[in-house]
Coordinates of C-alpha atoms in Angstrom, one line a residue:
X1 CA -13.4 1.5 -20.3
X2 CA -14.2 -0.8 -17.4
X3 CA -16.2 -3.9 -18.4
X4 CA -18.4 -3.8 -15.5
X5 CA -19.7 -7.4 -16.3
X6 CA -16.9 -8.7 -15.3
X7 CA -17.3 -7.5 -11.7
X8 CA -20.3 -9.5 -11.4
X9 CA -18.5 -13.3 -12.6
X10 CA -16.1 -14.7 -9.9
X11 CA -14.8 -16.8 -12.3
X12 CA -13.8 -14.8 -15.3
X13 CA -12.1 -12.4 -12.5
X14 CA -10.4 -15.6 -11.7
X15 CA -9.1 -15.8 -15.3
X16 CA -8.2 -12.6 -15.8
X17 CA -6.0 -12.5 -12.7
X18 CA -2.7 -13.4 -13.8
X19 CA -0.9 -12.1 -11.5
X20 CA -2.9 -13.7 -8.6
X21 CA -3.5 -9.9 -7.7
X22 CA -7.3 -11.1 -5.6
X23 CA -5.6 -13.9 -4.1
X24 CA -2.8 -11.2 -2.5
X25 CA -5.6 -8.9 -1.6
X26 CA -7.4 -11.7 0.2
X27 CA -4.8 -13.0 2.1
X28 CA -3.7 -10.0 3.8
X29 CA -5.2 -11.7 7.4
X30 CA -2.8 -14.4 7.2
X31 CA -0.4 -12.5 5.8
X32 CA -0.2 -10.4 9.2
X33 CA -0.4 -13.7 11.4
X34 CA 2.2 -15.3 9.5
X35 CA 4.5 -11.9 10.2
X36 CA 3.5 -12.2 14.0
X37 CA 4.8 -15.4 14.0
X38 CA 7.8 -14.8 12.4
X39 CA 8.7 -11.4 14.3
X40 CA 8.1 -13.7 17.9
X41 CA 10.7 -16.0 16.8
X42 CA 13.4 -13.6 15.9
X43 CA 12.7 -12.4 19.3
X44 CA 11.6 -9.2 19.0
X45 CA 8.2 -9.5 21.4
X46 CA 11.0 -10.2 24.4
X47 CA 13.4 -7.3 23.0
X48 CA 14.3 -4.6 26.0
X49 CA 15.8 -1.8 24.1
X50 CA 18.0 0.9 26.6
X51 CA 15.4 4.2 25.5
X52 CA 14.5 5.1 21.8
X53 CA 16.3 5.9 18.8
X54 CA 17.3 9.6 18.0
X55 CA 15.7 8.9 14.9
X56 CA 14.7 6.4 12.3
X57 CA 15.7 5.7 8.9
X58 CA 13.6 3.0 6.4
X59 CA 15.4 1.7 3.3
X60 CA 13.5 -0.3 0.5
X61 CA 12.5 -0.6 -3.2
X62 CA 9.1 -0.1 -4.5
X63 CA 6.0 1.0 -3.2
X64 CA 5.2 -1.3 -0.5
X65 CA 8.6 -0.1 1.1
X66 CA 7.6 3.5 0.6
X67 CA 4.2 2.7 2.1
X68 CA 5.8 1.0 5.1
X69 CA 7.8 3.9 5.4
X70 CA 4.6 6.1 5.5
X71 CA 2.6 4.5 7.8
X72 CA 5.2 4.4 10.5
X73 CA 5.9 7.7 9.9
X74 CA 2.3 8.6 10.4
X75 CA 2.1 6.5 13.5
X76 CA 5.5 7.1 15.2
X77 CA 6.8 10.8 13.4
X78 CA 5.5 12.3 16.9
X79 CA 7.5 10.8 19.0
X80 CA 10.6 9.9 17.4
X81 CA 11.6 11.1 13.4
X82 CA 11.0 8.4 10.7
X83 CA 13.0 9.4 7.5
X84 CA 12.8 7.7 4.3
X85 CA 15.8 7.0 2.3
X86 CA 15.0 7.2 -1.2
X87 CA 17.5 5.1 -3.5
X88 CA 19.4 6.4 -6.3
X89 CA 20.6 4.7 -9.6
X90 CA 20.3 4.3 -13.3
X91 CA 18.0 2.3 -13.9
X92 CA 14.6 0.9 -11.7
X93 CA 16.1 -2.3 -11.7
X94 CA 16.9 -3.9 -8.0
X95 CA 20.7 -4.1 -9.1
X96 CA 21.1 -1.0 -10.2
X97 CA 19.8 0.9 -6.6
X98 CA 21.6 2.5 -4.3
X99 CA 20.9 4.0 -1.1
X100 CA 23.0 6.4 1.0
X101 CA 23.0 7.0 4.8
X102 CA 22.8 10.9 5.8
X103 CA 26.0 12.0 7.2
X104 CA 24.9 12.4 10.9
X105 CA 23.7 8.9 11.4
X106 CA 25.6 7.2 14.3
X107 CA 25.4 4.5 17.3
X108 CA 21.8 6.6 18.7
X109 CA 19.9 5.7 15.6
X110 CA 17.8 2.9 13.7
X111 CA 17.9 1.6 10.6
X112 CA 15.1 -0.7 9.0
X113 CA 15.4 -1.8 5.6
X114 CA 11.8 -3.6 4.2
X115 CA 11.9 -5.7 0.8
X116 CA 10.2 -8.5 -0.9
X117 CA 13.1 -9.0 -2.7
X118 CA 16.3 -9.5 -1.2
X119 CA 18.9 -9.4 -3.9
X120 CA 19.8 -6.0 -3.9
X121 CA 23.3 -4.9 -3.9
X122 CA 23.0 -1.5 -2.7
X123 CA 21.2 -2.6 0.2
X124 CA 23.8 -4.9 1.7
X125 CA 26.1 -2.2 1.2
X126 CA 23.6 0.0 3.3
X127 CA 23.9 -2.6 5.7
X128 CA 27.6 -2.2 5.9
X129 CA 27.8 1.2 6.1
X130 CA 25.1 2.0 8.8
X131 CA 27.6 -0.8 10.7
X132 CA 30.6 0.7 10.5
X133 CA 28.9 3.7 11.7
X134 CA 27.8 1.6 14.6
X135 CA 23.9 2.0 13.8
X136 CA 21.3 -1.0 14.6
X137 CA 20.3 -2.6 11.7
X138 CA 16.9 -4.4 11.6
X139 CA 15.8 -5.6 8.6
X140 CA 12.5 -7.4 6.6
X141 CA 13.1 -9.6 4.0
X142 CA 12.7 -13.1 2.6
X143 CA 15.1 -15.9 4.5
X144 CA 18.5 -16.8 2.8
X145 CA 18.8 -13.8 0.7
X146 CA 21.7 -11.7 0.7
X147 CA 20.2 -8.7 2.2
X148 CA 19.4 -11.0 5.2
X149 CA 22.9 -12.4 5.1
X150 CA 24.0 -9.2 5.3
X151 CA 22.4 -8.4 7.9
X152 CA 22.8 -11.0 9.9
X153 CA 27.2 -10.6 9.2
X154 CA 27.1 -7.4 10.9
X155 CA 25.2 -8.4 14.1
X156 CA 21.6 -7.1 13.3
X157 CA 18.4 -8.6 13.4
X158 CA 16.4 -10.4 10.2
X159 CA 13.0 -10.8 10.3
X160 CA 11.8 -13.7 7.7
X161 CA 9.2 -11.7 5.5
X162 CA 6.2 -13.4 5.4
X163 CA 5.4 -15.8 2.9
X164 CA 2.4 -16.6 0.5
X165 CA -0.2 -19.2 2.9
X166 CA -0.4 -20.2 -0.8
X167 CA 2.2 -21.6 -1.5
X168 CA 3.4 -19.5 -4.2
X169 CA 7.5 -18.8 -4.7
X170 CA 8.8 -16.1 -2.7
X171 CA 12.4 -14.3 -3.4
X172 CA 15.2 -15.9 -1.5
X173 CA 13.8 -19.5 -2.1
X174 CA 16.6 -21.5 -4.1
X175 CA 16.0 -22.6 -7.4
X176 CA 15.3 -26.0 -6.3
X177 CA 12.6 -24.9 -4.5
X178 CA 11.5 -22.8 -7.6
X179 CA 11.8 -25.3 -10.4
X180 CA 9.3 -27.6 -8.1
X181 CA 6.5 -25.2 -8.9
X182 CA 4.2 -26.0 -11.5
X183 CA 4.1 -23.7 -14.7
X184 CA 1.4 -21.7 -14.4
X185 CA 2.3 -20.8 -10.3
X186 CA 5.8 -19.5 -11.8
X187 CA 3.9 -17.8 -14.5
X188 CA 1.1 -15.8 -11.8
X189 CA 4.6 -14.9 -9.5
X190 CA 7.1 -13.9 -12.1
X191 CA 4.2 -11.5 -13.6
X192 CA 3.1 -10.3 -10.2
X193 CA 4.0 -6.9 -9.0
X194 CA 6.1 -5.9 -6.3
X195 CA 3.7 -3.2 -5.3
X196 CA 0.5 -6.4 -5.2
X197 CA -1.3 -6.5 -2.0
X198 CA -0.3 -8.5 0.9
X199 CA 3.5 -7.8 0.6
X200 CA 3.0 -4.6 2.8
X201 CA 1.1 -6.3 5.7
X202 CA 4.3 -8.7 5.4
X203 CA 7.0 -6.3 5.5
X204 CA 5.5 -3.6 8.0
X205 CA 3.6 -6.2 10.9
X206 CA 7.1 -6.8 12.0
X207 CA 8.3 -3.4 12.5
X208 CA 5.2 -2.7 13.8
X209 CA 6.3 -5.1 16.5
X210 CA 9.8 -3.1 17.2
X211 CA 7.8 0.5 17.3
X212 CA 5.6 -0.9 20.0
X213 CA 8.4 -2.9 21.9
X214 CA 10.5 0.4 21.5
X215 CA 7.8 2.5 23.1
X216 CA 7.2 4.6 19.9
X217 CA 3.3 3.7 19.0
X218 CA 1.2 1.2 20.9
X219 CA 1.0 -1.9 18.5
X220 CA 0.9 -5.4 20.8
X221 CA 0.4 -8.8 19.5
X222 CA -3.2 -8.8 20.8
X223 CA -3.6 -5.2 18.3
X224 CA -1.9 -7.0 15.7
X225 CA -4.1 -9.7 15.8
X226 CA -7.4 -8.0 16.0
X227 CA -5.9 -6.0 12.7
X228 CA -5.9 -9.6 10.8
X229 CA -9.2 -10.6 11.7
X230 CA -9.8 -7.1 10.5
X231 CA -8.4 -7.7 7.4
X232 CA -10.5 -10.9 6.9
X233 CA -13.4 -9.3 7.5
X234 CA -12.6 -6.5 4.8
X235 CA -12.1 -9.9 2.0
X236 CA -15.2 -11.0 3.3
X237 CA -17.1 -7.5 2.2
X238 CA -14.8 -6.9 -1.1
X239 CA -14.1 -10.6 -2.4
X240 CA -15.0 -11.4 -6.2
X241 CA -17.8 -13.7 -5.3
X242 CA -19.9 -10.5 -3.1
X243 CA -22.0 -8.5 -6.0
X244 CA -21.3 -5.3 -6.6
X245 CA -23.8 -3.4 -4.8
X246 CA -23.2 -5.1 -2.0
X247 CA -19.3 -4.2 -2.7
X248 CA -17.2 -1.4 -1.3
X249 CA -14.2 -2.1 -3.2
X250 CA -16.2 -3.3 -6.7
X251 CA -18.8 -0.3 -5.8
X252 CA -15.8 2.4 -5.7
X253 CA -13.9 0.8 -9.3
X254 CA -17.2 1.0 -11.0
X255 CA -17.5 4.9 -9.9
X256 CA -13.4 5.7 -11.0
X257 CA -14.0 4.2 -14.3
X258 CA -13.3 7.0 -17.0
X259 CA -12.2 9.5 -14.2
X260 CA -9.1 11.4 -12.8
X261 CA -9.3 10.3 -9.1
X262 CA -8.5 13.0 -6.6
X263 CA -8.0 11.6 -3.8
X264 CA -8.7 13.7 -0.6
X265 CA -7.5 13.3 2.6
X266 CA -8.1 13.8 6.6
X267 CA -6.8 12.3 9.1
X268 CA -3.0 11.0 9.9
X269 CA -4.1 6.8 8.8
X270 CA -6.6 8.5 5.8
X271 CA -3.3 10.3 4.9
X272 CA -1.2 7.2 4.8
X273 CA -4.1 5.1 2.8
X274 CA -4.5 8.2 0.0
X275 CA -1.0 7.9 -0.7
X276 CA -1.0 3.8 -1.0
X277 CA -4.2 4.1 -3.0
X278 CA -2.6 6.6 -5.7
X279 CA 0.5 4.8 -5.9
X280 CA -1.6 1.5 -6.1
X281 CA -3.6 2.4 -9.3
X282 CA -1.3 3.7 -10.5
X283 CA 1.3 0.5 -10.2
X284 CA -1.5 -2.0 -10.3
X285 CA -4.3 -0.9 -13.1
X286 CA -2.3 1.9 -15.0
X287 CA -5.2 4.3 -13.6
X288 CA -3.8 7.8 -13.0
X289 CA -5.0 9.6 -9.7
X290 CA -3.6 12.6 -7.7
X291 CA -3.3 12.5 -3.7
X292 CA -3.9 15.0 -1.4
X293 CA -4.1 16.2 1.9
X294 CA -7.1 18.5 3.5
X295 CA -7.6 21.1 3.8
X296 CA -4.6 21.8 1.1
X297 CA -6.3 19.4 -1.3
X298 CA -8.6 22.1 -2.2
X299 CA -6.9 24.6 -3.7
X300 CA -4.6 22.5 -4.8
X301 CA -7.0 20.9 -6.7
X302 CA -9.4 23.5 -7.6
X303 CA -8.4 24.1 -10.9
X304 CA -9.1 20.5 -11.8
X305 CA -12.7 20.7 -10.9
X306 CA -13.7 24.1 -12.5
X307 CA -12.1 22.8 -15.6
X308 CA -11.9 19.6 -17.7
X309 CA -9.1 17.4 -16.7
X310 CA -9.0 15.6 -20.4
X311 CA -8.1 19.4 -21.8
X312 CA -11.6 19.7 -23.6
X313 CA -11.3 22.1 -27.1
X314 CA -13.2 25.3 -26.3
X315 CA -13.1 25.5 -30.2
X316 CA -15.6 22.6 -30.7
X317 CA -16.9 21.7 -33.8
X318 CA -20.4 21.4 -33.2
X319 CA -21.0 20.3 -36.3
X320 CA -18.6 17.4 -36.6
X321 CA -19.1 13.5 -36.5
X322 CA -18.5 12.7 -32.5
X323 CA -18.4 8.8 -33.3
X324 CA -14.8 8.4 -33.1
X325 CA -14.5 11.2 -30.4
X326 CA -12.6 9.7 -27.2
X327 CA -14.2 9.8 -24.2
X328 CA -13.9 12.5 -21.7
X329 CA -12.3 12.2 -19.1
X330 CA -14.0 13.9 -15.7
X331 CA -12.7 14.3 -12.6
X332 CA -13.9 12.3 -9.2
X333 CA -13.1 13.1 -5.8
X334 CA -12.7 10.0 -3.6
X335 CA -12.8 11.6 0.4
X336 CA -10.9 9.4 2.4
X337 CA -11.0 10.4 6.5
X338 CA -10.3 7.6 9.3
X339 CA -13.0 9.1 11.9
X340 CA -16.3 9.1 11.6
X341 CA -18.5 12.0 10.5
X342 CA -19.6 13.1 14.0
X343 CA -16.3 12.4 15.8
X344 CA -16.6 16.3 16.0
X345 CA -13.4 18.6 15.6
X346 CA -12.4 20.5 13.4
X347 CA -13.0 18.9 9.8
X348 CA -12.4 20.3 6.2
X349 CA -15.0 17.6 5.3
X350 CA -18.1 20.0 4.6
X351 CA -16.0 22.3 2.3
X352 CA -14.9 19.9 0.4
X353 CA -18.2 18.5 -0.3
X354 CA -19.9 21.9 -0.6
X355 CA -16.5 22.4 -3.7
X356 CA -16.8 18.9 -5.4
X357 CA -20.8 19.8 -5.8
X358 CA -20.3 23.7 -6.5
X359 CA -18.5 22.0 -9.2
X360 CA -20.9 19.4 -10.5
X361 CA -18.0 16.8 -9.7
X362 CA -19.4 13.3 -8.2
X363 CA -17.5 12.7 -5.0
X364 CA -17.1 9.6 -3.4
X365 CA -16.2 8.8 0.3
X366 CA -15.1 5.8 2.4
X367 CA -14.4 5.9 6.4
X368 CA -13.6 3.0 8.4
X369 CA -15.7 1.4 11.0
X370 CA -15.1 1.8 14.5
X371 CA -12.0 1.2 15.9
X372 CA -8.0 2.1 16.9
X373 CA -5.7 3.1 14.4
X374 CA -4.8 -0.1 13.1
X375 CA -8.2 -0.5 12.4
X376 CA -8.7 1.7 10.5
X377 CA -5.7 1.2 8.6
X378 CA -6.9 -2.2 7.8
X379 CA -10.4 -1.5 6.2
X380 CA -9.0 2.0 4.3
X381 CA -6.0 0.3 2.9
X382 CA -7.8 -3.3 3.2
X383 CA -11.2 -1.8 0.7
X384 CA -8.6 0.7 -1.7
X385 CA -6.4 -2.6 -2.3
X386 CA -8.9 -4.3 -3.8
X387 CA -10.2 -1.6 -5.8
X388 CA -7.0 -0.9 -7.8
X389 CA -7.4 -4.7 -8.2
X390 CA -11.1 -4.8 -9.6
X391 CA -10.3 -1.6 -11.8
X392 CA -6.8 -3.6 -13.3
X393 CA -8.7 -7.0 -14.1
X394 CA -11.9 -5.2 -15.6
X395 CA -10.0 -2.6 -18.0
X396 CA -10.8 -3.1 -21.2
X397 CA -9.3 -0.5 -22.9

């Protein structure tokens, strides 16, 4: 159940965020200028790379790495192939990862590794291994961690992850640096998630950087900086203190409450910010949801709307005391497309409106304004980010 009164006070949001989840959301703007920052003084606006990469490989844990690794493969997989490696191990925890390089990776190719972390073993191996197979390393990742010494001890390039404009720890501060916090900012970053927003603007502005410097998508500093003031704007619309009717991200948690989101698709960035939306509620606010492109989503997905995702009882007892019954759970369709509706072209939009409604399932959509592709990224990722916030703080279940 989502208490919905709790959208409308800023400051029992406040309270409940323990994990300074709002404050990450909001901060993504500064978050990106910070990372522009950073990524001009490791020198990567003035780098002059001899041609592209045969092909480029992303290494990182969590969903903010995967993310990164999905955006630039949306923006850059026609030019140049982006391939996630996915880590193996036995348990989830950083230590226990380990990621592999494919077997024909050589001197021609790229590797970035992205983490908020830092610590991990298997990555510095990675790092060791894509060197002795004379591959360029570039990596994201909080200064003085291992990962970026690493890095750094087999000649390629760190890029300091962008820090909290907060103030809050960060991984790869020493413990000096952490014992100087007060309790309750060590309490809001030891419970915070890897996945919260803000780390994804941090880790992926700087490879955005590289792509464009490399030729492989058009992302200057000028872009880059346009995409944070776009990213204010979208904390402007979705803060805690803007009512919810006025609200796109509060508006879109109170319409997912007691639903099975299926999240459809169009559009290369709308692909991108499904996926991060999914993986968001799902990290973020426990919430289920299930991702998927158009025009595929709808067959996919048709069973699900002719049907009752909760598995209703066809043997119902009409007779029996419905009190203590849970309640059901319906499906929603949330239509994510990054142009707008008369950008004409070919568009799976219409059908799957005409199917949600054949269906008496409530749809939802949300396009960006106008704008590039970074644009767009900013208010459909910017907008979903907070929503998987406002629907974690207001559970009540």
């Amino acid at each position: 159940m989502l208490d919905e009164s709790l959208l409308e006070d800023p400051e029992a949001l406040a309270r409940a965020d323990r994990r300074g989840l709002l404050r990450g959301a909001a901060e993504a703007g500064a978050r990106v200028r910070t990372a522009i920052r950073h990524a001009t003084e490791a020198g990567l606006t003035e780098l002059k790379p001899d041609g592209r990469p045969r092909a480029i490989l992303i290494a990182g844990p969590g969903t903010a790495a995967a993310c990164v690794a999905n955006v630039l493969d949306g923006l850059v997989s026609a030019a140049c192939p982006v391939i996630r490696l996915a880590p193996t191990g036995v348990a989830p925890a950083a230590g226990a990862l380990r990621w592999a390089l494919p077997g024909w990776v050589g001197p021609v190719d790229l590797l970035l590794i992205a983490t908020p972390d830092g610590s991990e073993p298997g990555l510095s191996l990675l790092a060791e291994q894509a060197y002795r197979r004379g591959c360029t390393v570039v990596a994201v990742a909080p200064a003085r961690t291992p990962i970026a010494e690493s890095v750094e001890g087999s000649h390629g390039l760190t890029v300091p992850m962008a820090a909290s404009p907060y103030g809050a720890y960060e991984g790869g501060h020493d413990e000096a640096a952490r014992a100087a916090l007060s309790y309750e900012a060590r309490r809001v970053e030891d419970e915070a998630a890897p996945g919260a927003p803000g780390t994804l603007w941090a880790l992926l502005v700087p490879l955005l950087v590289l792509m464009d410097r490399t030729g492989l998508t058009a992302a200057p500093v000028d872009a880059l900086q346009r995409l944070a003031d776009r990213l204010d704007r979208v904390a402007e619309r979705c803060g805690p203190a803007i009512a919810t009717y006025g609200n796109p991200a509060k508006t879109l948690a109170a319409e997912l409450a007691d639903a099975l989101p299926l999240i459809w698709t169009e559009g290369r960035t709308a692909n991108v910010a499904g996926r991060r939306f999914a993986a968001g509620l799902a990290e973020l606010a426990g919430h289920a949801a299930l991702a998927a492109e158009l025009p595929e989503a709808l067959p996919a997905h048709g069973a699900l709307l002719a049907g009752n995702p909760a598995g209703g009882d066809d043997t119902d007892d009409f007779f029996r005391d419905r009190v203590d019954d849970p309640a059901a759970l319906r499906a929603r369709v949330v239509l994510l497309r990054d142009r707008p509706v008369d950008a004409g072209g070919l568009t799976a939009a219409p059908a799957a409106r005409e199917l949600a409604h054949g269906h008496d399932v409530a749809l939802s959509e949300l396009e960006p304004e106008d704008g590039d592709e970074l644009d767009a990224l900013a208010d459909l990722i910017g907008i979903t980010d907070f929503t998987a916030v406002y629907l974690s703080l207001a559970d009540r279940d």
